[in-house]
Amino acid sequence: MLRTVTISVIIGTFLIGSYYVVASSFVQPEQQNKLGVALSDIQPDLTYEKFIALSEDQKSFLVQNMPSSTRNLILDEARDNPSFAAESKDLITEQSGATELRMIKLTQVSGIKGYDADGTASVFVSDGMTFLRLQDFGVASGIDQRLYLTKDGTIQTGIDIGPLKASQGDQNYDITSVDHDAYNVLIIYSRPFDLYYAYAKFIKTE
């Protein structure tokens, strides 16, 4: 009798565990299916991959005319697919052709409006060139996230540094042509979705 009960408990535990494993494996496909249906309602044969491949202007037009539920599904999919970078400081000296590298500014990266972000943003100079470096960096993954150096956090009057290389990891950006004393507020922003993800305000270290 005891042996029968023990076997029943083992089988029951196995079945419960199997249920949760199988159920969890269907969560993401279900989300992807909802997204696929929502996108095809906007434009026949439109998939997430095709949406990502569109220009920023094309994305902006579609986002402005889509239901908020579809917009949120797209953002959820982007958030669940982070990208990674691992650029060392040595790449800065390689690009500048110098051996000396000096940090002149350092600050913390913070999230905006409920988005998580962390790590540090620093400014390095090397043989007449200036670089922005993000280190131990992480931000909620989004679509067409770009870096801006601004005077007061205003994108419209800021300087577009270029696309964010990755949502996670160390990365370098050449900002030699930017007056980083005047444009000292870094913003990570997505134009198609008009979303601000993170900011960093630089302070001098010397």
Backbone as ProteinMPNN parsed JSONL, in Angstrom:
{"seq_chain_A": "MLRTVTISVIIGTFLIGSYYVVASSFVQPEQQNKLGVALSDIQPDLTYEKFIALSEDQKSFLVQNMPSSTRNLILDEARDNPSFAAESKDLITEQSGATELRMIKLTQVSGIKGYDADGTASVFVSDGMTFLRLQDFGVASGIDQRLYLTKDGTIQTGIDIGPLKASQGDQNYDITSVDHDAYNVLIIYSRPFDLYYAYAKFIKTE", "coords_chain_A": {"N_chain_A": [[0.838, -1.213, 0.0], [1.865, 1.289, 0.9], [3.94, 1.507, -0.906], [2.52, 1.785, -3.266], [1.253, 4.251, -2.847], [3.495, 5.915, -2.704], [4.553, 5.658, -5.299], [2.452, 6.776, -6.697], [2.555, 9.418, -5.793], [5.037, 10.199, -6.829], [4.559, 9.966, -9.584], [2.507, 11.831, -9.827], [3.831, 14.201, -9.107], [5.69, 14.335, -11.174], [3.993, 14.674, -13.395], [2.806, 17.155, -12.812], [5.06, 18.825, -12.851], [5.805, 18.472, -15.523], [3.635, 19.634, -16.766], [3.904, 22.396, -16.133], [6.323, 22.972, -17.401], [5.715, 22.496, -20.111], [3.564, 24.278, -20.396], [4.794, 26.767, -19.937], [6.42, 26.911, -22.141], [4.73, 27.602, -24.136], [4.019, 30.208, -23.777], [5.542, 32.359, -24.961], [5.32, 31.712, -27.816], [2.54, 32.065, -28.033], [2.273, 34.801, -27.529], [3.731, 35.761, -29.711], [2.079, 34.873, -31.754], [-0.229, 36.398, -31.349], [0.844, 38.9, -31.884], [1.576, 38.569, -34.566], [-0.943, 38.268, -35.802], [-2.073, 40.739, -35.162], [-0.373, 42.503, -36.542], [-0.777, 41.711, -39.184], [-3.347, 42.548, -39.503], [-3.019, 45.22, -39.793], [-1.438, 45.499, -42.046], [-1.369, 43.417, -44.793], [0.507, 40.391, -44.685], [2.462, 41.526, -43.136], [5.046, 41.139, -40.874], [6.756, 40.816, -37.686], [9.503, 40.845, -38.156], [9.608, 42.005, -40.705], [8.546, 44.47, -40.089], [10.529, 45.526, -38.414], [12.52, 45.851, -40.298], [11.729, 48.015, -41.782], [12.029, 51.508, -42.718], [12.747, 54.265, -40.453], [10.896, 56.323, -40.809], [8.798, 54.988, -42.105], [8.094, 53.159, -40.105], [7.286, 54.96, -38.121], [5.001, 56.096, -39.297], [3.262, 53.863, -39.425], [3.071, 53.205, -36.693], [1.81, 55.457, -35.642], [-0.712, 55.09, -36.617], [-1.707, 52.715, -35.677], [-3.492, 50.484, -33.405], [-3.245, 50.927, -29.836], [-2.86, 48.566, -28.477], [-1.575, 46.887, -30.312], [0.751, 48.286, -30.669], [1.85, 48.007, -28.101], [2.274, 45.248, -28.048], [4.314, 45.0, -29.946], [6.364, 46.426, -28.673], [6.689, 44.824, -26.42], [7.695, 42.508, -27.59], [10.13, 43.47, -28.576], [11.375, 44.164, -26.178], [11.741, 41.649, -25.064], [13.79, 40.643, -26.526], [16.756, 41.295, -26.199], [19.846, 42.93, -27.231], [23.427, 42.534, -27.583], [26.659, 43.848, -26.705], [30.249, 44.094, -26.613], [32.522, 45.94, -26.356], [35.824, 46.938, -25.896], [37.908, 49.304, -24.07], [40.253, 49.472, -25.385], [39.69, 49.589, -28.061], [39.206, 52.239, -28.502], [41.72, 53.517, -28.358], [42.89, 52.209, -30.482], [41.373, 53.187, -32.607], [41.934, 55.909, -32.48], [44.623, 55.909, -32.8], [46.448, 56.346, -30.845], [48.276, 55.93, -27.719], [47.676, 56.86, -25.272], [44.974, 57.319, -23.046], [42.429, 59.155, -21.651], [40.094, 59.756, -19.113], [37.595, 62.18, -18.843], [35.073, 62.851, -18.04], [32.35, 61.535, -16.126], [29.437, 59.689, -15.359], [26.278, 58.432, -14.062], [24.01, 56.177, -15.662], [20.539, 56.422, -16.038], [17.146, 55.21, -15.9], [14.126, 56.237, -17.672], [10.778, 57.24, -17.159], [9.666, 54.777, -16.155], [11.198, 52.859, -17.453], [13.876, 50.564, -17.224], [17.328, 51.162, -16.627], [20.876, 51.061, -16.444], [24.358, 51.31, -15.402], [27.37, 53.055, -16.49], [28.161, 56.219, -18.018], [30.734, 57.672, -19.804], [33.234, 60.103, -20.762], [35.947, 60.048, -22.887], [39.193, 61.174, -23.85], [41.534, 61.015, -26.502], [44.372, 61.574, -28.095], [43.454, 63.943, -29.492], [40.96, 63.095, -30.271], [37.567, 62.423, -29.243], [35.557, 60.398, -27.179], [32.502, 58.781, -26.359], [31.696, 56.526, -23.842], [29.866, 53.708, -22.91], [29.507, 51.726, -20.122], [29.29, 48.597, -18.361], [26.669, 48.541, -19.025], [23.113, 48.716, -19.404], [19.858, 48.675, -20.784], [16.306, 48.826, -21.177], [15.318, 46.918, -23.889], [14.542, 48.203, -27.096], [13.034, 49.582, -30.091], [14.724, 50.949, -32.833], [16.371, 52.572, -31.183], [18.179, 55.427, -30.335], [21.111, 57.441, -29.713], [21.429, 60.595, -28.216], [23.06, 63.682, -27.717], [22.313, 66.336, -25.717], [21.327, 69.709, -24.754], [19.519, 70.168, -22.739], [18.057, 67.891, -22.476], [16.28, 67.949, -24.536], [15.292, 66.539, -27.471], [14.835, 67.618, -30.018], [16.565, 69.774, -30.343], [18.936, 68.596, -29.938], [21.963, 66.648, -30.567], [22.279, 64.052, -32.793], [23.852, 61.143, -32.173], [23.871, 58.628, -33.193], [22.693, 55.224, -33.922], [21.876, 53.193, -31.082], [24.174, 50.772, -30.182], [23.769, 48.352, -28.864], [21.514, 46.877, -26.483], [22.57, 45.939, -24.186], [25.692, 45.823, -22.465], [29.214, 46.843, -22.931], [30.203, 49.708, -24.832], [31.428, 51.942, -27.411], [31.491, 55.33, -28.684], [32.217, 57.67, -31.185], [32.556, 61.004, -30.53], [33.84, 63.253, -31.356], [33.3, 65.591, -32.81], [31.436, 66.918, -31.299], [30.394, 69.388, -28.982], [30.789, 68.639, -25.934], [30.634, 69.894, -23.507], [28.668, 71.821, -23.728], [26.571, 70.296, -24.786], [25.573, 68.286, -22.723], [23.833, 66.391, -21.735], [22.907, 63.165, -22.018], [20.697, 61.257, -23.989], [18.633, 58.442, -24.536], [16.603, 57.433, -27.056], [13.61, 56.585, -28.862], [12.459, 57.289, -31.96], [10.317, 56.385, -33.751], [8.449, 55.391, -31.904], [8.28, 57.428, -30.159], [9.516, 57.427, -27.589], [11.243, 57.855, -24.553], [14.0, 56.387, -23.153], [16.295, 56.363, -21.467], [18.679, 58.384, -19.592], [21.587, 60.461, -19.039], [23.463, 62.702, -17.196], [26.28, 64.594, -17.644], [29.157, 65.171, -15.588], [32.058, 67.061, -14.747], [35.314, 65.652, -14.27], [37.543, 66.917, -13.679]], "CA_chain_A": [[0.0, 0.0, 0.0], [2.768, 2.439, 0.997], [4.674, 1.589, -2.174], [1.579, 2.303, -4.266], [1.083, 5.68, -2.571], [4.75, 6.583, -3.065], [4.619, 5.703, -6.757], [1.431, 7.739, -7.142], [3.073, 10.757, -5.503], [6.115, 10.464, -7.791], [3.938, 10.183, -10.896], [1.779, 13.104, -9.765], [4.821, 15.282, -9.118], [6.239, 14.386, -12.536], [2.987, 15.233, -14.298], [2.663, 18.585, -12.509], [6.257, 19.482, -13.371], [5.739, 18.463, -16.985], [2.607, 20.607, -17.177], [4.437, 23.757, -16.067], [7.35, 23.115, -18.433], [5.028, 22.606, -21.402], [2.762, 25.506, -20.41], [5.671, 27.93, -20.064], [6.984, 26.95, -23.49], [3.733, 28.139, -25.055], [3.748, 31.608, -23.484], [6.114, 33.23, -25.986], [4.654, 31.524, -29.108], [1.201, 32.657, -27.997], [2.465, 36.243, -27.686], [4.145, 35.998, -31.092], [0.921, 34.664, -32.613], [-1.066, 37.591, -31.203], [1.52, 39.983, -32.59], [1.469, 38.306, -35.996], [-2.312, 38.569, -36.222], [-2.274, 42.189, -35.048], [0.363, 43.173, -37.62], [-1.425, 41.414, -40.47], [-4.562, 43.369, -39.565], [-2.6, 46.556, -40.225], [-0.92, 45.4, -43.414], [-1.249, 41.993, -45.13], [1.852, 39.791, -44.74], [3.423, 42.24, -42.288], [5.528, 40.39, -39.716], [7.629, 41.604, -36.81], [10.793, 40.992, -38.834], [9.434, 42.985, -41.783], [8.344, 45.773, -39.448], [11.848, 45.969, -37.961], [13.33, 46.199, -41.47], [11.235, 49.254, -42.384], [12.736, 52.737, -42.337], [12.16, 54.922, -39.284], [9.711, 57.066, -41.245], [7.733, 54.02, -42.351], [7.653, 52.67, -38.799], [6.576, 56.052, -37.447], [3.672, 56.22, -39.91], [2.442, 52.737, -38.994], [2.84, 53.302, -35.248], [0.834, 56.522, -35.411], [-2.033, 54.684, -37.089], [-2.061, 51.392, -35.18], [-4.067, 50.456, -32.057], [-2.249, 50.911, -28.755], [-2.599, 47.171, -28.11], [-0.562, 46.389, -31.251], [1.984, 49.012, -30.304], [2.387, 47.389, -26.888], [2.776, 43.917, -28.408], [5.604, 45.198, -30.617], [7.339, 46.826, -27.655], [6.946, 43.643, -25.585], [8.568, 41.622, -28.368], [11.459, 44.091, -28.59], [11.932, 44.066, -24.823], [12.112, 40.259, -24.799], [14.902, 40.26, -27.412], [17.863, 42.246, -26.045], [21.053, 42.752, -28.045], [24.603, 42.582, -26.718], [27.929, 44.374, -27.221], [31.369, 43.912, -25.685], [33.636, 46.722, -26.885], [36.782, 47.327, -24.869], [38.497, 50.646, -24.2], [41.373, 49.372, -26.327], [39.21, 49.977, -29.391], [39.312, 53.698, -28.606], [43.106, 53.851, -28.701], [43.13, 51.695, -31.833], [40.744, 54.091, -33.57], [42.604, 57.211, -32.447], [46.022, 55.713, -33.147], [47.273, 56.811, -29.725], [48.418, 54.986, -26.613], [47.147, 57.489, -24.057], [43.52, 57.433, -22.965], [42.139, 59.875, -20.405], [38.683, 60.004, -18.86], [37.385, 63.544, -18.361], [33.726, 62.971, -17.473], [31.763, 60.262, -15.713], [28.132, 59.82, -14.716], [25.449, 57.23, -14.022], [22.88, 56.099, -16.591], [19.287, 56.165, -15.321], [15.978, 54.994, -16.74], [13.123, 57.301, -17.756], [9.354, 56.883, -17.299], [9.396, 53.367, -15.902], [12.134, 51.964, -18.142], [15.083, 50.284, -16.46], [18.624, 51.415, -17.263], [21.961, 51.188, -15.473], [25.698, 51.406, -15.958], [27.97, 54.388, -16.483], [28.507, 56.892, -19.275], [31.949, 58.451, -19.579], [33.836, 60.752, -21.928], [37.391, 59.843, -22.946], [39.93, 61.862, -24.908], [42.699, 60.262, -26.942], [45.067, 62.158, -29.249], [42.611, 64.864, -30.242], [39.634, 62.529, -30.51], [36.742, 62.315, -28.042], [34.668, 59.24, -27.27], [31.534, 58.445, -25.323], [31.744, 55.098, -23.545], [28.882, 53.127, -22.006], [30.152, 50.569, -19.501], [28.368, 47.855, -17.485], [25.452, 49.231, -19.448], [21.919, 47.964, -19.744], [18.632, 49.457, -20.907], [15.215, 48.051, -21.761], [15.494, 46.836, -25.343], [13.467, 48.825, -27.854], [13.165, 49.619, -31.549], [15.346, 52.177, -33.34], [16.879, 53.409, -30.096], [19.305, 56.249, -30.766], [21.767, 58.265, -28.698], [21.466, 62.037, -28.473], [23.634, 64.587, -26.73], [21.432, 67.504, -25.718], [21.636, 70.735, -23.755], [18.593, 70.094, -21.611], [17.213, 66.717, -22.644], [15.371, 68.16, -25.66], [15.768, 65.844, -28.659], [14.724, 68.453, -31.216], [17.735, 70.651, -30.451], [20.109, 67.818, -29.589], [22.809, 66.102, -31.634], [22.087, 62.615, -32.961], [25.143, 60.446, -32.244], [23.686, 57.432, -34.011], [21.929, 54.137, -33.302], [22.429, 52.462, -29.947], [24.76, 49.548, -30.732], [23.171, 47.192, -28.203], [20.804, 47.241, -25.255], [23.361, 45.447, -23.06], [27.123, 45.671, -22.671], [30.113, 47.984, -23.113], [30.235, 50.209, -26.214], [32.098, 53.231, -27.611], [30.97, 56.187, -29.755], [33.061, 58.819, -31.515], [31.823, 62.276, -30.408], [34.873, 64.274, -31.521], [32.752, 66.839, -33.367], [30.382, 67.434, -30.42], [30.774, 70.179, -27.813], [30.168, 67.888, -24.846], [30.381, 70.78, -22.368], [27.359, 72.437, -23.979], [25.602, 69.204, -24.946], [26.054, 67.413, -21.655], [22.793, 65.46, -21.284], [22.745, 62.046, -22.944], [19.342, 60.71, -24.029], [18.367, 57.297, -25.409], [15.253, 57.763, -27.519], [13.085, 55.913, -30.05], [11.596, 58.234, -32.678], [9.056, 55.817, -34.222], [7.504, 55.209, -30.801], [8.345, 58.631, -29.332], [9.763, 56.955, -26.231], [12.515, 58.155, -23.903], [14.364, 55.208, -22.374], [17.324, 56.583, -20.444], [19.43, 59.637, -19.687], [22.775, 60.608, -18.193], [23.959, 64.083, -17.206], [27.714, 64.524, -17.383], [29.852, 66.092, -14.694], [33.492, 67.05, -15.012], [36.153, 64.999, -13.271], [38.747, 67.737, -13.477]], "C_chain_A": [[0.869, 1.258, 0.0], [3.523, 2.632, -0.304], [3.793, 2.184, -3.269], [1.389, 3.799, -4.113], [2.312, 6.458, -3.013], [4.877, 6.733, -4.574], [3.638, 6.72, -7.307], [1.898, 9.169, -6.939], [4.145, 11.143, -6.515], [5.538, 10.778, -9.164], [3.216, 11.517, -10.934], [2.716, 14.29, -9.833], [5.411, 15.459, -10.51], [5.265, 15.051, -13.502], [2.798, 16.725, -14.086], [3.85, 19.361, -13.069], [6.239, 19.566, -14.881], [4.745, 19.484, -17.497], [3.177, 22.017, -17.207], [5.52, 23.994, -17.112], [6.707, 23.326, -19.794], [4.261, 23.913, -21.497], [3.633, 26.729, -20.615], [6.242, 28.05, -21.469], [6.014, 27.536, -24.503], [3.471, 29.614, -24.848], [4.263, 32.516, -24.593], [5.501, 32.995, -27.365], [3.264, 32.134, -29.154], [1.287, 34.166, -28.197], [2.831, 36.58, -29.128], [2.973, 35.84, -32.054], [-0.017, 35.865, -32.554], [-0.471, 38.759, -31.982], [1.395, 39.806, -34.098], [0.094, 38.645, -36.544], [-2.55, 40.071, -36.225], [-1.582, 42.941, -36.185], [-0.283, 42.926, -38.982], [-2.737, 42.167, -40.62], [-4.245, 44.779, -40.062], [-2.191, 46.545, -41.69], [-0.735, 43.92, -43.743], [0.212, 41.558, -45.245], [2.891, 40.553, -43.914], [3.762, 41.389, -41.074], [6.398, 41.304, -38.863], [8.962, 41.866, -37.496], [10.71, 42.027, -39.957], [9.236, 44.389, -41.214], [9.683, 46.359, -39.017], [12.689, 46.469, -39.132], [12.879, 47.489, -42.151], [12.094, 50.44, -41.965], [12.055, 53.356, -41.117], [10.889, 55.677, -39.657], [8.534, 56.129, -41.486], [7.189, 53.458, -41.041], [6.817, 53.722, -38.091], [5.155, 56.188, -37.981], [2.749, 55.101, -39.43], [2.095, 52.827, -37.515], [1.771, 54.341, -34.939], [-0.585, 56.099, -35.761], [-2.46, 53.3, -36.601], [-2.699, 51.482, -33.795], [-2.97, 50.385, -30.997], [-1.906, 49.485, -28.344], [-1.533, 46.554, -29.022], [0.789, 47.021, -30.952], [2.646, 48.345, -29.103], [2.935, 45.993, -27.163], [4.141, 44.007, -29.084], [6.685, 45.537, -29.594], [7.682, 45.665, -26.728], [7.904, 42.689, -26.293], [9.996, 42.17, -28.401], [12.139, 43.952, -27.232], [12.434, 42.66, -24.528], [13.275, 39.777, -25.663], [16.036, 41.277, -27.325], [19.016, 41.925, -26.986], [22.272, 43.027, -27.166], [25.835, 43.128, -27.454], [29.007, 44.154, -26.169], [32.6, 44.616, -26.243], [34.551, 47.17, -25.747], [37.269, 48.758, -25.091], [39.669, 50.642, -25.179], [40.957, 49.78, -27.742], [39.304, 51.483, -29.601], [40.724, 54.093, -29.021], [43.461, 53.334, -30.095], [42.571, 52.652, -32.881], [41.452, 55.437, -33.639], [44.069, 57.112, -32.856], [46.973, 56.165, -32.059], [47.368, 55.728, -28.657], [47.825, 55.541, -25.327], [45.632, 57.638, -24.149], [43.174, 58.054, -21.614], [40.638, 60.132, -20.276], [38.516, 61.403, -18.276], [35.989, 63.767, -17.778], [33.174, 61.586, -17.166], [30.419, 60.516, -15.045], [27.385, 58.497, -14.787], [24.334, 57.311, -15.062], [21.632, 55.718, -15.804], [18.138, 55.994, -16.304], [15.008, 56.16, -16.673], [11.735, 56.677, -17.876], [9.106, 55.379, -17.185], [10.302, 52.385, -16.612], [13.402, 51.803, -17.312], [16.327, 50.601, -17.285], [19.671, 51.531, -16.169], [23.299, 51.192, -16.193], [26.217, 52.829, -15.886], [28.181, 54.895, -17.903], [29.715, 57.765, -18.984], [32.433, 59.048, -20.893], [35.346, 60.587, -21.831], [37.987, 60.689, -24.068], [41.19, 61.06, -25.214], [43.24, 60.879, -28.217], [44.141, 63.006, -30.131], [41.228, 64.346, -30.579], [38.89, 62.374, -29.185], [35.732, 61.188, -28.233], [33.716, 59.187, -26.075], [31.614, 56.938, -25.108], [30.63, 54.735, -22.568], [29.475, 51.844, -21.456], [29.231, 49.948, -18.458], [26.941, 48.327, -17.757], [24.306, 48.266, -19.727], [20.72, 48.892, -19.803], [17.559, 48.542, -21.483], [15.335, 48.079, -23.281], [14.279, 47.412, -26.057], [13.749, 48.782, -29.345], [13.701, 50.976, -31.992], [15.748, 53.123, -32.206], [18.129, 54.139, -30.578], [19.84, 57.06, -29.59], [21.773, 59.721, -29.136], [22.233, 62.717, -27.351], [22.862, 65.894, -26.84], [21.885, 68.506, -24.664], [20.757, 70.595, -22.514], [17.666, 68.89, -21.704], [16.236, 66.83, -23.793], [15.954, 67.563, -26.935], [15.834, 66.76, -29.873], [15.935, 69.358, -31.42], [19.032, 69.921, -30.099], [20.867, 67.336, -30.814], [22.671, 64.585, -31.645], [23.452, 61.95, -33.142], [25.054, 59.206, -33.128], [22.901, 56.368, -33.276], [22.647, 53.566, -32.086], [22.921, 51.114, -30.464], [24.136, 48.292, -30.143], [22.481, 47.654, -26.927], [21.556, 46.784, -24.006], [24.838, 45.449, -23.43], [27.884, 46.951, -22.941], [30.181, 48.395, -24.586], [30.803, 51.619, -26.277], [31.492, 53.982, -28.794], [31.897, 57.383, -29.945], [32.216, 60.094, -31.45], [32.79, 63.456, -30.554], [34.305, 65.616, -31.964], [31.707, 67.503, -32.464], [30.978, 68.239, -29.269], [30.09, 69.554, -26.594], [30.028, 68.697, -23.558], [29.009, 71.435, -22.507], [26.263, 71.377, -24.073], [25.968, 68.095, -23.958], [24.999, 66.466, -21.092], [22.582, 64.396, -22.361], [21.323, 61.491, -22.838], [19.311, 59.502, -24.959], [16.888, 57.344, -25.761], [14.884, 56.949, -28.756], [12.113, 56.85, -30.748], [10.29, 57.603, -33.167], [7.997, 55.682, -33.127], [7.448, 56.417, -29.867], [8.517, 58.274, -27.856], [11.168, 57.331, -25.772], [12.841, 56.994, -22.964], [15.327, 55.495, -21.227], [18.005, 57.928, -20.652], [20.656, 59.564, -18.786], [23.248, 62.049, -18.315], [25.413, 64.073, -16.771], [28.181, 65.575, -16.392], [31.34, 65.988, -14.991], [34.235, 66.336, -13.89], [37.423, 65.79, -13.017], [38.385, 69.207, -13.553]], "O_chain_A": [[0.647, 2.176, -0.789], [3.727, 3.758, -0.757], [4.25, 2.98, -4.089], [1.364, 4.537, -5.098], [2.198, 7.524, -3.619], [5.259, 7.792, -5.073], [3.94, 7.439, -8.259], [1.676, 10.031, -7.789], [4.166, 12.272, -7.005], [5.961, 11.725, -9.827], [3.288, 12.249, -11.922], [2.443, 15.27, -10.527], [5.609, 16.583, -10.973], [5.655, 15.882, -14.322], [2.649, 17.48, -15.046], [3.681, 20.415, -13.682], [6.606, 20.588, -15.462], [4.968, 20.123, -18.526], [2.973, 22.755, -18.171], [5.627, 25.095, -17.652], [7.1, 24.22, -20.543], [4.288, 24.585, -22.528], [3.273, 27.632, -21.37], [6.517, 29.153, -21.94], [6.416, 27.923, -25.6], [2.772, 30.23, -25.653], [3.519, 33.348, -25.111], [5.179, 33.967, -28.048], [2.848, 32.662, -30.186], [0.491, 34.75, -28.931], [2.324, 37.544, -29.701], [2.87, 36.566, -33.043], [-0.54, 36.302, -33.579], [-1.185, 39.506, -32.65], [1.14, 40.767, -34.825], [-0.027, 39.237, -37.617], [-3.144, 40.617, -37.155], [-2.132, 43.899, -36.727], [-0.33, 43.82, -39.828], [-3.194, 42.402, -41.738], [-5.086, 45.442, -40.669], [-2.537, 47.437, -42.464], [-0.005, 43.23, -43.032], [1.041, 42.26, -45.824], [4.082, 40.248, -43.991], [2.874, 40.968, -40.333], [6.732, 42.419, -39.263], [9.492, 42.975, -37.428], [11.626, 42.828, -40.139], [9.702, 45.373, -41.789], [9.944, 47.543, -39.226], [13.48, 47.401, -38.98], [13.587, 48.003, -43.017], [12.806, 50.373, -40.963], [10.921, 53.008, -40.79], [9.915, 55.67, -38.904], [7.402, 56.44, -41.115], [5.979, 53.299, -40.879], [5.766, 53.417, -37.528], [4.214, 56.373, -37.21], [1.598, 55.349, -39.071], [0.959, 52.558, -37.123], [0.924, 54.127, -34.072], [-1.55, 56.679, -35.264], [-3.47, 52.769, -37.062], [-2.471, 52.457, -33.079], [-1.893, 49.842, -31.245], [-0.786, 49.219, -27.909], [-0.687, 45.789, -28.56], [1.827, 46.36, -30.983], [3.86, 48.141, -29.091], [3.943, 45.595, -26.58], [5.022, 43.187, -28.826], [7.79, 44.997, -29.647], [8.827, 45.53, -26.297], [8.81, 42.133, -25.674], [10.957, 41.412, -28.269], [13.332, 43.659, -27.151], [13.431, 42.488, -23.827], [13.698, 38.627, -25.545], [16.259, 42.038, -28.266], [19.148, 40.801, -27.472], [22.159, 43.677, -26.127], [26.022, 42.899, -28.649], [28.713, 44.042, -24.979], [33.599, 43.973, -26.565], [34.085, 47.721, -24.75], [37.069, 49.341, -26.156], [40.031, 51.68, -25.733], [41.779, 50.259, -28.523], [39.462, 51.952, -30.728], [40.905, 54.905, -29.928], [44.247, 53.959, -30.807], [43.202, 52.901, -33.908], [41.562, 56.038, -34.708], [44.686, 58.115, -33.216], [48.165, 56.35, -32.306], [46.635, 54.739, -28.688], [47.51, 54.79, -24.404], [45.086, 58.028, -25.182], [43.573, 57.546, -20.566], [39.998, 60.649, -21.192], [39.209, 61.771, -17.328], [35.754, 64.764, -17.097], [33.482, 60.605, -17.843], [30.28, 61.45, -14.255], [27.8, 57.567, -15.478], [23.783, 58.384, -15.31], [21.667, 54.792, -14.993], [18.151, 56.558, -17.398], [15.052, 56.969, -15.747], [11.543, 55.705, -18.606], [8.419, 54.789, -18.018], [10.186, 51.179, -16.391], [13.934, 52.772, -16.77], [16.371, 50.34, -18.487], [19.386, 52.043, -15.086], [23.369, 51.092, -17.418], [25.584, 53.702, -15.293], [28.352, 54.124, -18.848], [29.712, 58.521, -18.012], [32.095, 58.576, -21.979], [35.954, 60.941, -20.821], [37.358, 60.892, -25.107], [41.826, 60.502, -24.319], [42.65, 60.734, -29.288], [44.059, 62.81, -31.343], [40.406, 65.086, -31.12], [39.509, 62.213, -28.133], [35.134, 61.041, -29.298], [34.083, 59.506, -24.945], [31.601, 56.165, -26.066], [30.471, 55.374, -21.528], [29.897, 50.972, -22.216], [28.493, 50.646, -17.764], [26.129, 48.485, -16.845], [24.508, 47.156, -20.218], [20.58, 49.791, -18.974], [17.871, 47.589, -22.198], [15.441, 49.149, -23.881], [13.137, 47.15, -25.679], [14.608, 48.028, -29.801], [13.196, 52.02, -31.579], [15.494, 54.326, -32.27], [19.026, 53.531, -31.161], [19.134, 57.328, -28.618], [22.084, 60.035, -30.285], [22.077, 62.372, -26.18], [22.768, 66.485, -27.915], [22.708, 68.199, -23.802], [21.188, 70.867, -21.394], [16.605, 68.872, -21.079], [15.441, 65.917, -24.018], [16.986, 68.021, -27.424], [16.776, 66.689, -30.663], [16.288, 69.671, -32.556], [20.09, 70.538, -29.976], [20.463, 67.583, -31.951], [22.914, 63.92, -30.639], [24.125, 62.17, -34.149], [26.041, 58.79, -33.734], [22.486, 56.575, -32.135], [23.874, 53.467, -32.065], [22.168, 50.39, -31.115], [23.989, 47.284, -30.834], [22.824, 48.694, -26.364], [21.22, 47.192, -22.894], [25.204, 45.12, -24.558], [27.293, 48.009, -23.153], [30.213, 47.544, -25.475], [30.681, 52.394, -25.328], [31.043, 53.379, -29.769], [32.306, 58.025, -28.978], [31.27, 60.251, -32.222], [32.59, 64.514, -29.959], [34.784, 66.665, -31.533], [31.153, 68.54, -32.825], [31.957, 67.816, -28.653], [28.955, 69.898, -26.265], [29.377, 68.246, -22.615], [28.28, 71.584, -21.527], [25.176, 71.534, -23.516], [26.593, 67.099, -24.324], [25.239, 65.807, -20.08], [22.135, 64.695, -23.469], [20.81, 61.28, -21.739], [19.894, 59.532, -26.043], [16.027, 57.301, -24.882], [15.737, 56.657, -29.594], [11.06, 57.174, -30.199], [9.236, 58.222, -33.018], [6.803, 55.836, -33.383], [6.675, 56.436, -28.908], [7.776, 58.745, -26.994], [12.147, 57.151, -26.497], [12.047, 56.661, -22.084], [15.188, 54.934, -20.14], [17.926, 58.53, -21.723], [20.746, 58.72, -17.895], [23.414, 62.557, -19.424], [25.747, 63.61, -15.68], [27.681, 66.699, -16.357], [31.821, 64.945, -15.434], [33.847, 66.402, -12.723], [38.276, 65.378, -12.231], [39.255, 70.065, -13.409]]}, "name": "protein", "num_of_chains": 1, "seq": "MLRTVTISVIIGTFLIGSYYVVASSFVQPEQQNKLGVALSDIQPDLTYEKFIALSEDQKSFLVQNMPSSTRNLILDEARDNPSFAAESKDLITEQSGATELRMIKLTQVSGIKGYDADGTASVFVSDGMTFLRLQDFGVASGIDQRLYLTKDGTIQTGIDIGPLKASQGDQNYDITSVDHDAYNVLIIYSRPFDLYYAYAKFIKTE"}
